[in-house]
Amino acid sequence: AQSVTQLGSHVSVSEGALVLLRCNYSSSVPPYLFWYVQYPNQGLQLLLKYTSAATLVKGINGFEAEFKKSETSFHLTKPSAHMSDAAEYFCAVSDRGSARQLTFGSGTQLTVLP
Amino acid sequence: EAQVTQNPRYLITVTGKKLTVTCSQNMNHEYMSWYRQDPGLGLRQIYYSMNVEVTDKGDVPEGYKVSRKEKRNFPLILESPSPNQTSLYFCASRPAGTGGHEQYFGPGTRLTVT
């Protein structure tokens, strides 16, 4: 079964600093990979996804993620944090060709300090 | 507007009192899922459905039931709720096909069982 590990349940950065949220997956076959964001008292919103095209994926709100097969990683980055980026971020995987739904990581709460 | 709706948004109930959380989507999606979100555990899939009358267990199905009699609706039923089912519940839908499609999430239902 697929599993997803998000290192760091809480990450704090200063406004304007680099955001780096880590995600590693376990699979011998590259899966589909997703980053979702959850703002307080809201549902989940897709930030970006990797489905086998370019390994560097650009998403909404200035976020991007790079798929690295050799490291089984899909880390999320943003060059300059904004206060509005404060939220919980979830990495998720889905097996290719499977009807099975998403497997989520445990989430990373991002705090942006003024 | 394309959306997934859930009702109720908040529910406080007592142990053993049967309840149903409704989920409806207006995007004609084949796949629908229920997840529960608990602190430090991310989202875990309860049940999913690939189409009308086709459902299957997710990772944490114990204590829950679902039905899919219409394509747009996917209610979650707790026949005899217990305090360990206190959680935040999300319904999601996506088109059929491989797992590379984005899932669309409802706003969530916060359930408290006393």
Short mmCIF file of C-alpha atoms in Angstrom, two decimals:
data_model
loop_
_atom_site.label_atom_id
_atom_site.label_comp_id
_atom_site.label_asym_id
_atom_site.label_seq_id
_atom_site.Cartn_x
_atom_site.Cartn_y
_atom_site.Cartn_z
CA ALA A 1 0.00 0.00 0.00
CA GLN A 2 1.06 3.53 -0.68
CA SER A 3 2.27 5.70 2.13
CA VAL A 4 3.19 9.36 2.35
CA THR A 5 5.49 11.00 4.87
CA GLN A 6 5.47 14.69 5.55
CA LEU A 7 8.47 15.74 7.61
CA GLY A 8 7.62 18.42 10.11
CA SER A 9 4.10 18.74 11.42
CA HIS A 10 4.70 22.45 12.04
CA VAL A 11 6.84 24.81 10.01
CA SER A 12 7.35 28.50 10.75
CA VAL A 13 8.86 31.00 8.35
CA SER A 14 9.17 34.75 8.29
CA GLU A 15 7.21 36.74 5.75
CA GLY A 16 9.30 36.96 2.59
CA ALA A 17 11.35 33.87 3.39
CA LEU A 18 11.52 30.66 1.42
CA VAL A 19 8.84 28.08 2.14
CA LEU A 20 9.89 24.42 1.94
CA LEU A 21 7.47 21.66 2.90
CA ARG A 22 8.73 18.12 2.56
CA CYS A 23 6.93 15.08 1.20
CA ASN A 24 8.24 11.57 0.54
CA TYR A 25 6.26 8.69 -0.86
CA SER A 26 6.78 4.95 -0.87
CA SER A 27 6.28 3.30 -4.21
CA SER A 28 8.45 1.49 -6.72
CA VAL A 29 6.31 2.93 -9.50
CA PRO A 30 5.96 6.72 -9.60
CA PRO A 31 2.44 7.56 -8.54
CA TYR A 32 0.35 10.60 -9.13
CA LEU A 33 1.26 13.22 -6.55
CA PHE A 34 -0.72 16.12 -5.20
CA TRP A 35 -0.43 19.02 -2.79
CA TYR A 36 -3.60 20.32 -1.20
CA VAL A 37 -4.03 23.33 1.06
CA GLN A 38 -6.58 23.73 3.83
CA TYR A 39 -7.34 27.18 5.17
CA PRO A 40 -8.99 27.43 8.59
CA ASN A 41 -12.55 26.11 8.65
CA GLN A 42 -12.49 25.25 4.97
CA GLY A 43 -12.23 22.19 2.78
CA LEU A 44 -9.18 21.18 0.81
CA GLN A 45 -8.10 22.99 -2.32
CA LEU A 46 -5.70 21.63 -4.92
CA LEU A 47 -2.41 23.53 -5.13
CA LEU A 48 -0.73 21.44 -7.82
CA LYS A 49 -0.32 17.90 -9.10
CA TYR A 50 2.23 15.72 -10.84
CA THR A 51 0.94 13.22 -13.39
CA SER A 52 4.07 12.40 -15.43
CA ALA A 53 4.77 15.44 -17.54
CA ALA A 54 7.38 17.95 -16.41
CA THR A 55 9.03 17.09 -13.12
CA LEU A 56 8.82 20.71 -11.96
CA VAL A 57 5.18 21.51 -11.44
CA LYS A 58 3.85 25.00 -10.96
CA GLY A 59 0.69 25.58 -9.00
CA ILE A 60 -1.48 28.36 -7.73
CA ASN A 61 -0.41 31.20 -5.45
CA GLY A 62 3.25 30.98 -6.51
CA PHE A 63 3.84 27.45 -5.22
CA GLU A 64 5.76 24.81 -7.10
CA ALA A 65 6.97 21.28 -6.45
CA GLU A 66 9.64 19.10 -7.98
CA PHE A 67 9.23 15.37 -8.51
CA LYS A 68 12.48 13.52 -7.79
CA LYS A 69 12.20 9.84 -8.55
CA SER A 70 15.62 8.98 -7.14
CA GLU A 71 14.67 10.50 -3.80
CA THR A 72 10.98 9.48 -3.92
CA SER A 73 10.20 13.07 -3.00
CA PHE A 74 7.78 15.79 -4.01
CA HIS A 75 8.69 18.80 -1.89
CA LEU A 76 6.62 21.97 -2.06
CA THR A 77 8.32 25.36 -2.28
CA LYS A 78 7.51 29.03 -2.58
CA PRO A 79 10.28 31.63 -2.92
CA SER A 80 8.68 34.26 -0.71
CA ALA A 81 6.12 33.55 1.99
CA HIS A 82 3.09 35.74 2.44
CA MET A 83 0.91 36.02 5.52
CA SER A 84 -1.98 34.59 3.52
CA ASP A 85 -0.03 31.34 3.02
CA ALA A 86 -0.64 30.36 6.64
CA ALA A 87 -2.60 27.13 6.40
CA GLU A 88 -2.27 23.37 6.63
CA TYR A 89 -0.72 21.61 3.67
CA PHE A 90 -1.25 17.99 2.70
CA CYS A 91 0.72 15.85 0.32
CA ALA A 92 -1.22 12.98 -1.27
CA VAL A 93 -0.57 10.10 -3.65
CA SER A 94 -2.70 8.02 -5.95
CA ASP A 95 -1.67 4.81 -7.66
CA ARG A 96 -1.60 4.90 -11.44
CA GLY A 97 -4.35 2.87 -13.03
CA SER A 98 -6.09 2.28 -9.75
CA ALA A 99 -9.59 3.24 -8.80
CA ARG A 100 -8.43 3.62 -5.24
CA GLN A 101 -8.60 7.15 -3.99
CA LEU A 102 -5.96 9.36 -2.44
CA THR A 103 -3.63 8.47 0.40
CA PHE A 104 -2.76 11.55 2.43
CA GLY A 105 0.19 12.52 4.54
CA SER A 106 -0.36 13.71 8.08
CA GLY A 107 -0.15 17.37 7.11
CA THR A 108 2.14 20.32 7.81
CA GLN A 109 0.86 23.43 9.52
CA LEU A 110 2.59 26.48 8.06
CA THR A 111 2.89 29.60 10.21
CA VAL A 112 4.09 32.83 8.63
CA LEU A 113 5.64 35.28 11.06
CA PRO A 114 5.52 39.03 10.43
CA GLU B 1 -21.15 26.75 -9.64
CA ALA B 2 -19.41 23.38 -9.52
CA GLN B 3 -19.37 22.18 -5.95
CA VAL B 4 -19.64 19.45 -3.38
CA THR B 5 -22.08 20.17 -0.57
CA GLN B 6 -22.35 18.51 2.81
CA ASN B 7 -25.00 18.74 5.48
CA PRO B 8 -24.98 19.37 8.30
CA ARG B 9 -21.79 21.38 8.75
CA TYR B 10 -21.79 20.88 12.49
CA LEU B 11 -23.42 18.12 14.50
CA ILE B 12 -23.37 17.23 18.17
CA THR B 13 -25.00 13.95 19.07
CA VAL B 14 -25.01 11.26 21.73
CA THR B 15 -23.62 7.76 21.67
CA GLY B 16 -25.82 5.31 19.83
CA LYS B 17 -28.13 7.75 18.07
CA LYS B 18 -28.12 6.98 14.36
CA LEU B 19 -27.18 9.83 12.08
CA THR B 20 -26.66 10.54 8.40
CA VAL B 21 -24.36 13.10 6.81
CA THR B 22 -25.41 13.96 3.30
CA CYS B 23 -23.09 14.68 0.39
CA SER B 24 -24.08 15.90 -3.04
CA GLN B 25 -22.08 16.96 -6.11
CA ASN B 26 -23.27 18.75 -9.24
CA MET B 27 -20.35 17.89 -11.54
CA ASN B 28 -21.64 14.52 -12.77
CA HIS B 29 -18.59 12.83 -11.25
CA GLU B 30 -18.46 9.05 -11.11
CA TYR B 31 -16.14 8.73 -8.13
CA MET B 32 -17.03 9.87 -4.63
CA SER B 33 -15.31 9.34 -1.30
CA TRP B 34 -15.63 9.99 2.39
CA TYR B 35 -12.65 10.91 4.55
CA ARG B 36 -12.17 11.69 8.19
CA GLN B 37 -9.56 14.15 9.38
CA ASP B 38 -7.97 13.81 12.80
CA PRO B 39 -5.06 15.86 14.22
CA GLY B 40 -1.71 14.38 13.34
CA LEU B 41 -3.24 11.70 11.11
CA GLY B 42 -4.17 13.67 8.01
CA LEU B 43 -7.16 12.47 6.05
CA ARG B 44 -8.07 8.82 6.04
CA GLN B 45 -10.47 7.31 3.58
CA ILE B 46 -13.59 5.70 5.02
CA TYR B 47 -15.44 4.49 1.92
CA TYR B 48 -15.41 5.24 -1.76
CA SER B 49 -17.73 4.69 -4.69
CA MET B 50 -16.86 4.29 -8.34
CA ASN B 51 -20.42 4.68 -9.55
CA VAL B 52 -24.05 4.09 -8.66
CA GLU B 53 -24.42 0.93 -6.54
CA VAL B 54 -20.63 0.38 -6.52
CA THR B 55 -18.93 1.04 -3.20
CA ASP B 56 -15.86 -0.27 -1.42
CA LYS B 57 -14.11 0.07 1.91
CA GLY B 58 -11.31 2.51 2.47
CA ASP B 59 -8.79 2.45 5.27
CA VAL B 60 -11.10 3.04 8.24
CA PRO B 61 -14.59 1.70 7.40
CA GLU B 62 -15.53 0.27 10.81
CA GLY B 63 -18.67 1.85 12.23
CA TYR B 64 -19.74 3.49 8.98
CA LYS B 65 -22.06 2.67 6.13
CA VAL B 66 -22.59 4.30 2.75
CA SER B 67 -24.95 3.99 -0.17
CA ARG B 68 -24.88 5.27 -3.73
CA LYS B 69 -28.36 5.10 -5.18
CA GLU B 70 -28.00 8.23 -7.29
CA LYS B 71 -24.91 9.49 -9.04
CA ARG B 72 -24.93 12.87 -7.34
CA ASN B 73 -25.48 11.69 -3.73
CA PHE B 74 -23.26 9.71 -1.39
CA PRO B 75 -24.54 9.77 2.20
CA LEU B 76 -22.46 8.60 5.16
CA ILE B 77 -24.38 6.70 7.82
CA LEU B 78 -23.34 6.11 11.41
CA GLU B 79 -25.71 3.46 12.74
CA SER B 80 -24.51 3.68 16.33
CA PRO B 81 -22.05 6.53 16.77
CA SER B 82 -19.36 6.32 19.42
CA PRO B 83 -17.07 9.01 20.86
CA ASN B 84 -14.12 7.75 18.79
CA GLN B 85 -16.03 8.85 15.70
CA THR B 86 -15.76 12.47 16.79
CA SER B 87 -13.93 13.97 13.85
CA LEU B 88 -14.03 16.28 10.86
CA TYR B 89 -15.53 14.56 7.84
CA PHE B 90 -15.02 15.42 4.19
CA CYS B 91 -16.81 14.23 1.11
CA ALA B 92 -15.00 14.41 -2.23
CA SER B 93 -15.70 13.64 -5.86
CA ARG B 94 -13.75 13.33 -9.09
CA PRO B 95 -14.29 12.16 -12.66
CA ALA B 96 -13.72 8.52 -13.62
CA GLY B 97 -10.43 7.40 -15.11
CA THR B 98 -6.97 7.10 -13.65
CA GLY B 99 -6.00 8.56 -10.32
CA GLY B 100 -4.51 11.70 -11.83
CA HIS B 101 -7.69 13.68 -11.62
CA GLU B 102 -8.16 16.37 -9.00
CA GLN B 103 -10.59 15.57 -6.22
CA TYR B 104 -13.10 18.21 -5.27
CA PHE B 105 -13.82 18.48 -1.57
CA GLY B 106 -16.86 19.57 0.32
CA PRO B 107 -16.59 22.10 3.15
CA GLY B 108 -16.54 19.47 5.89
CA THR B 109 -18.82 18.28 8.68
CA ARG B 110 -17.59 18.56 12.24
CA LEU B 111 -19.13 15.76 14.28
CA THR B 112 -18.99 15.49 18.06
CA VAL B 113 -20.27 12.33 19.74
CA THR B 114 -20.71 12.58 23.51
#
